[in-house]
mmCIF file of C-alpha atoms in Angstrom:
data_model
loop_
_atom_site.group_PDB
_atom_site.id
_atom_site.type_symbol
_atom_site.label_atom_id
_atom_site.label_comp_id
_atom_site.label_asym_id
_atom_site.label_seq_id
_atom_site.Cartn_x
_atom_site.Cartn_y
_atom_site.Cartn_z
ATOM 1 C CA MET A 1 -1.864 -1.971 8.404
ATOM 2 C CA PRO A 2 -2.459 1.352 6.725
ATOM 3 C CA ALA A 3 -5.990 2.482 7.383
ATOM 4 C CA GLN A 4 -6.791 4.326 4.208
ATOM 5 C CA HIS A 5 -5.365 1.707 1.900
ATOM 6 C CA GLN A 6 -6.024 -1.631 3.492
ATOM 7 C CA GLY A 7 -8.126 -3.170 0.702
ATOM 8 C CA PRO A 8 -10.545 -6.036 1.024
ATOM 9 C CA THR A 9 -9.998 -9.212 2.962
ATOM 10 C CA HIS A 10 -11.398 -11.121 0.003
ATOM 11 C CA SER A 11 -12.203 -10.256 -3.579
ATOM 12 C CA PRO A 12 -15.645 -8.728 -3.922
ATOM 13 C CA PRO A 13 -17.900 -10.055 -6.642
ATOM 14 C CA SER A 14 -17.306 -7.855 -9.643
ATOM 15 C CA ALA A 15 -18.160 -7.788 -13.284
ATOM 16 C CA THR A 16 -14.972 -5.860 -13.899
ATOM 17 C CA SER A 17 -11.826 -7.718 -14.856
ATOM 18 C CA PRO A 18 -8.348 -6.367 -14.172
ATOM 19 C CA ARG A 19 -7.919 -6.188 -17.958
ATOM 20 C CA HIS A 20 -10.948 -3.882 -18.217
ATOM 21 C CA GLY A 21 -9.463 -1.779 -15.399
ATOM 22 C CA LEU A 22 -6.200 -1.594 -17.343
ATOM 23 C CA THR A 23 -8.055 -0.365 -20.438
ATOM 24 C CA ARG A 24 -9.705 2.355 -18.348
ATOM 25 C CA PHE A 25 -6.374 3.266 -16.719
ATOM 26 C CA ASN A 26 -4.639 3.551 -20.090
ATOM 27 C CA ALA A 27 -7.466 5.769 -21.416
ATOM 28 C CA ALA A 28 -7.704 8.029 -18.349
ATOM 29 C CA SER A 29 -6.397 11.568 -18.389
ATOM 30 C CA SER A 30 -3.017 12.118 -16.746
ATOM 31 C CA ALA A 31 -4.708 13.781 -13.771
ATOM 32 C CA GLU A 32 -7.133 10.862 -13.334
ATOM 33 C CA ALA A 33 -4.384 8.262 -13.654
ATOM 34 C CA GLU A 34 -2.171 10.103 -11.167
ATOM 35 C CA ALA A 35 -5.065 10.481 -8.693
ATOM 36 C CA LEU A 36 -5.704 6.754 -8.863
ATOM 37 C CA LEU A 37 -2.012 5.989 -8.401
ATOM 38 C CA LEU A 38 -1.764 8.397 -5.464
ATOM 39 C CA SER A 39 -4.524 6.391 -3.770
ATOM 40 C CA CYS A 40 -2.106 3.440 -3.916
ATOM 41 C CA CYS A 41 1.102 5.222 -2.882
ATOM 42 C CA ARG A 42 1.336 8.845 -1.790
ATOM 43 C CA SER A 43 4.438 9.677 -3.796
ATOM 44 C CA ARG A 44 3.755 12.206 -6.548
ATOM 45 C CA ARG A 45 6.992 11.239 -8.326
ATOM 46 C CA TRP A 46 5.970 7.553 -8.313
ATOM 47 C CA ALA A 47 2.478 8.351 -9.587
ATOM 48 C CA GLU A 48 3.733 10.670 -12.332
ATOM 49 C CA ARG A 49 6.327 8.159 -13.488
ATOM 50 C CA VAL A 50 3.879 5.239 -13.672
ATOM 51 C CA ALA A 51 1.212 7.365 -15.392
ATOM 52 C CA ALA A 52 3.702 8.789 -17.911
ATOM 53 C CA HIS A 53 4.570 5.367 -19.335
ATOM 54 C CA ARG A 54 1.038 4.507 -20.424
ATOM 55 C CA PRO A 55 -0.331 2.677 -22.294
ATOM 56 C CA TYR A 56 0.618 -0.606 -20.681
ATOM 57 C CA PRO A 57 0.057 -3.737 -22.771
ATOM 58 C CA THR A 58 -0.810 -5.966 -19.797
ATOM 59 C CA VAL A 59 -1.688 -5.737 -16.129
ATOM 60 C CA ASP A 60 1.613 -7.482 -15.339
ATOM 61 C CA ALA A 61 3.504 -4.796 -17.266
ATOM 62 C CA LEU A 62 1.764 -2.057 -15.278
ATOM 63 C CA LEU A 63 2.493 -3.795 -11.969
ATOM 64 C CA ALA A 64 6.131 -4.309 -12.963
ATOM 65 C CA ALA A 65 6.416 -0.608 -13.833
ATOM 66 C CA ALA A 66 4.891 0.286 -10.463
ATOM 67 C CA ASP A 67 7.475 -1.921 -8.740
ATOM 68 C CA GLU A 68 10.331 -0.376 -10.706
ATOM 69 C CA ALA A 69 9.156 3.152 -9.960
ATOM 70 C CA GLY A 70 9.007 2.209 -6.278
ATOM 71 C CA TYR A 71 12.650 1.163 -6.312
ATOM 72 C CA ASP A 72 13.608 4.542 -7.753
ATOM 73 C CA LEU A 73 12.048 6.676 -5.017
ATOM 74 C CA SER A 74 14.426 9.219 -3.544
ATOM 75 C CA ARG A 75 14.822 9.434 0.210
ATOM 76 C CA ALA A 76 12.481 12.452 0.283
ATOM 77 C CA ASP A 77 9.887 10.671 -1.897
ATOM 78 C CA LEU A 78 9.963 7.635 0.365
ATOM 79 C CA ASP A 79 9.739 9.804 3.500
ATOM 80 C CA GLY A 80 6.680 11.561 2.067
ATOM 81 C CA ALA A 81 4.973 8.324 1.069
ATOM 82 C CA LEU A 82 5.633 6.744 4.468
ATOM 83 C CA ALA A 83 4.441 9.888 6.269
ATOM 84 C CA ALA A 84 1.114 9.619 4.428
ATOM 85 C CA GLU A 85 0.464 6.123 5.752
ATOM 86 C CA SER A 86 -1.524 5.608 8.936
ATOM 87 C CA SER A 87 -1.983 2.647 11.203
ATOM 88 C CA ALA A 88 -5.330 0.910 11.105
ATOM 89 C CA PRO A 89 -7.017 -0.208 14.279
ATOM 90 C CA PRO A 90 -7.771 -3.897 14.662
ATOM 91 C CA HIS A 91 -11.136 -5.273 13.640
ATOM 92 C CA PRO A 92 -13.837 -4.086 16.066
ATOM 93 C CA ASP A 93 -14.405 -7.692 17.143
ATOM 94 C CA ALA A 94 -10.800 -8.053 18.327
ATOM 95 C CA PRO A 95 -10.438 -8.680 22.056
ATOM 96 C CA PRO A 96 -9.714 -5.573 24.152
ATOM 97 C CA ALA A 97 -6.275 -6.905 25.130
ATOM 98 C CA ALA A 98 -5.347 -7.292 21.457
ATOM 99 C CA ARG A 99 -6.539 -3.767 20.699
ATOM 100 C CA THR A 100 -4.427 -2.394 23.554
ATOM 101 C CA ALA A 101 -1.373 -4.410 22.475
ATOM 102 C CA LEU A 102 -1.694 -3.183 18.896
ATOM 103 C CA ARG A 103 -2.053 0.479 19.923
ATOM 104 C CA ALA A 104 1.029 0.181 22.150
ATOM 105 C CA ALA A 105 3.042 -1.575 19.427
ATOM 106 C CA HIS A 106 2.108 1.044 16.817
ATOM 107 C CA ALA A 107 3.025 3.853 19.214
ATOM 108 C CA ALA A 108 6.409 2.278 19.968
ATOM 109 C CA TYR A 109 7.137 1.788 16.275
ATOM 110 C CA GLU A 110 6.114 5.330 15.320
ATOM 111 C CA SER A 111 8.202 6.730 18.174
ATOM 112 C CA SER A 112 11.245 4.762 17.020
ATOM 113 C CA PHE A 113 10.998 5.337 13.275
ATOM 114 C CA GLY A 114 8.882 8.473 12.804
ATOM 115 C CA HIS A 115 6.217 6.950 10.565
ATOM 116 C CA ALA A 116 3.404 4.434 10.671
ATOM 117 C CA PHE A 117 4.219 0.754 10.538
ATOM 118 C CA VAL A 118 3.659 -0.570 7.015
ATOM 119 C CA ILE A 119 3.242 -4.206 6.132
ATOM 120 C CA SER A 120 1.670 -5.931 3.183
ATOM 121 C CA LEU A 121 -0.877 -8.472 4.306
ATOM 122 C CA GLU A 122 -1.600 -9.780 0.837
ATOM 123 C CA GLY A 123 -2.238 -13.499 1.086
ATOM 124 C CA VAL A 124 -2.689 -13.435 4.876
ATOM 125 C CA ARG A 125 -6.048 -14.779 5.994
ATOM 126 C CA PRO A 126 -8.238 -12.250 7.837
ATOM 127 C CA GLY A 127 -8.129 -14.216 11.086
ATOM 128 C CA GLU A 128 -4.322 -14.128 11.058
ATOM 129 C CA ARG A 129 -3.817 -10.443 10.246
ATOM 130 C CA LEU A 130 -3.705 -9.098 13.797
ATOM 131 C CA ASP A 131 -1.114 -11.678 14.841
ATOM 132 C CA GLN A 132 0.920 -10.976 11.692
ATOM 133 C CA VAL A 133 0.939 -7.228 12.343
ATOM 134 C CA LEU A 134 1.878 -7.610 16.010
ATOM 135 C CA ALA A 135 4.640 -10.087 15.195
ATOM 136 C CA GLY A 136 5.905 -7.819 12.410
ATOM 137 C CA ILE A 137 6.052 -4.743 14.608
ATOM 138 C CA ARG A 138 7.749 -6.614 17.433
ATOM 139 C CA SER A 139 10.372 -8.138 15.167
ATOM 140 C CA ARG A 140 11.079 -4.893 13.332
ATOM 141 C CA LEU A 141 11.333 -2.675 16.436
ATOM 142 C CA GLY A 142 14.846 -4.010 16.996
ATOM 143 C CA ASN A 143 16.045 -2.878 13.567
ATOM 144 C CA GLU A 144 18.499 -0.066 13.062
ATOM 145 C CA PRO A 145 16.844 2.938 11.353
ATOM 146 C CA GLU A 146 18.472 2.351 7.954
ATOM 147 C CA GLU A 147 17.698 -1.367 8.019
ATOM 148 C CA GLU A 148 14.069 -0.599 8.858
ATOM 149 C CA ARG A 149 13.928 2.019 6.122
ATOM 150 C CA VAL A 150 14.841 -0.635 3.545
ATOM 151 C CA ILE A 151 12.212 -3.032 4.913
ATOM 152 C CA ALA A 152 9.537 -0.323 5.087
ATOM 153 C CA ALA A 153 10.306 0.717 1.492
ATOM 154 C CA ASP A 154 9.897 -2.875 0.330
ATOM 155 C CA GLU A 155 6.611 -3.250 2.236
ATOM 156 C CA LEU A 156 5.374 0.041 0.763
ATOM 157 C CA ARG A 157 6.151 -1.221 -2.768
ATOM 158 C CA ARG A 158 4.254 -4.431 -2.038
ATOM 159 C CA LEU A 159 1.320 -2.426 -0.655
ATOM 160 C CA ALA A 160 1.263 -0.112 -3.667
ATOM 161 C CA ARG A 161 1.285 -3.096 -6.020
ATOM 162 C CA ALA A 162 -1.549 -4.834 -4.145
ATOM 163 C CA ARG A 163 -3.593 -1.635 -3.963
ATOM 164 C CA LEU A 164 -3.136 -0.999 -7.682
ATOM 165 C CA ALA A 165 -4.119 -4.565 -8.573
ATOM 166 C CA PHE A 166 -7.212 -4.180 -6.396
ATOM 167 C CA ARG A 167 -8.121 -0.842 -8.026
ATOM 168 C CA LEU A 168 -7.831 -2.459 -11.449
ATOM 169 C CA SER A 169 -10.113 -5.303 -10.380
ATOM 170 C CA GLU A 170 -12.725 -2.929 -8.981
ATOM 171 C CA GLY A 171 -12.842 -0.925 -12.196
ATOM 172 C CA LEU A 172 -10.666 1.943 -10.965
ATOM 173 C CA THR A 173 -13.327 3.567 -8.849
ATOM 174 C CA LEU A 174 -11.702 6.271 -6.810
ATOM 175 C CA ARG A 175 -13.712 6.752 -3.657
ATOM 176 C CA HIS A 176 -14.268 10.332 -2.598
ATOM 177 C CA SER A 177 -12.520 9.738 0.713
ATOM 178 C CA GLU A 178 -9.315 8.990 -1.189
ATOM 179 C CA ALA A 179 -9.355 11.906 -3.597
#
């Protein structure tokens, strides 16, 4: 559960449609588009590639291009993007035992694989997220490093896609904490 990129647990009320966000993305300067993309995935190569292919005719075309660019990340690009992720703490209302279990699981994962645990929680109800993260970490701790690298890369692509879709729906506002 990456802290800086977790996204909402539900869609906020918004007057902005993803289509309007796409129009703004297509019209943005290269630097603005890349900054927005870097808030979704911390790979400069990925951000530059997605931004360079503008304008996109549809939101689906943009998301497909983001997916494709994610599959083309080099080992170094993927390492950099994964290194930029951080593990989010559980909701403050989580029981102390759950908070302790999550901290221990994250520490074990990071010790084994050298980067934060990444998992896309898109479509998972808020009340089920903690259990999903704990189960994910526990099941993936037994992976060989290369097997886990493939899984983490896929989860990172899913996260980047979900983050980008969210940014489009919120009108592409880049919060200062992400710049």
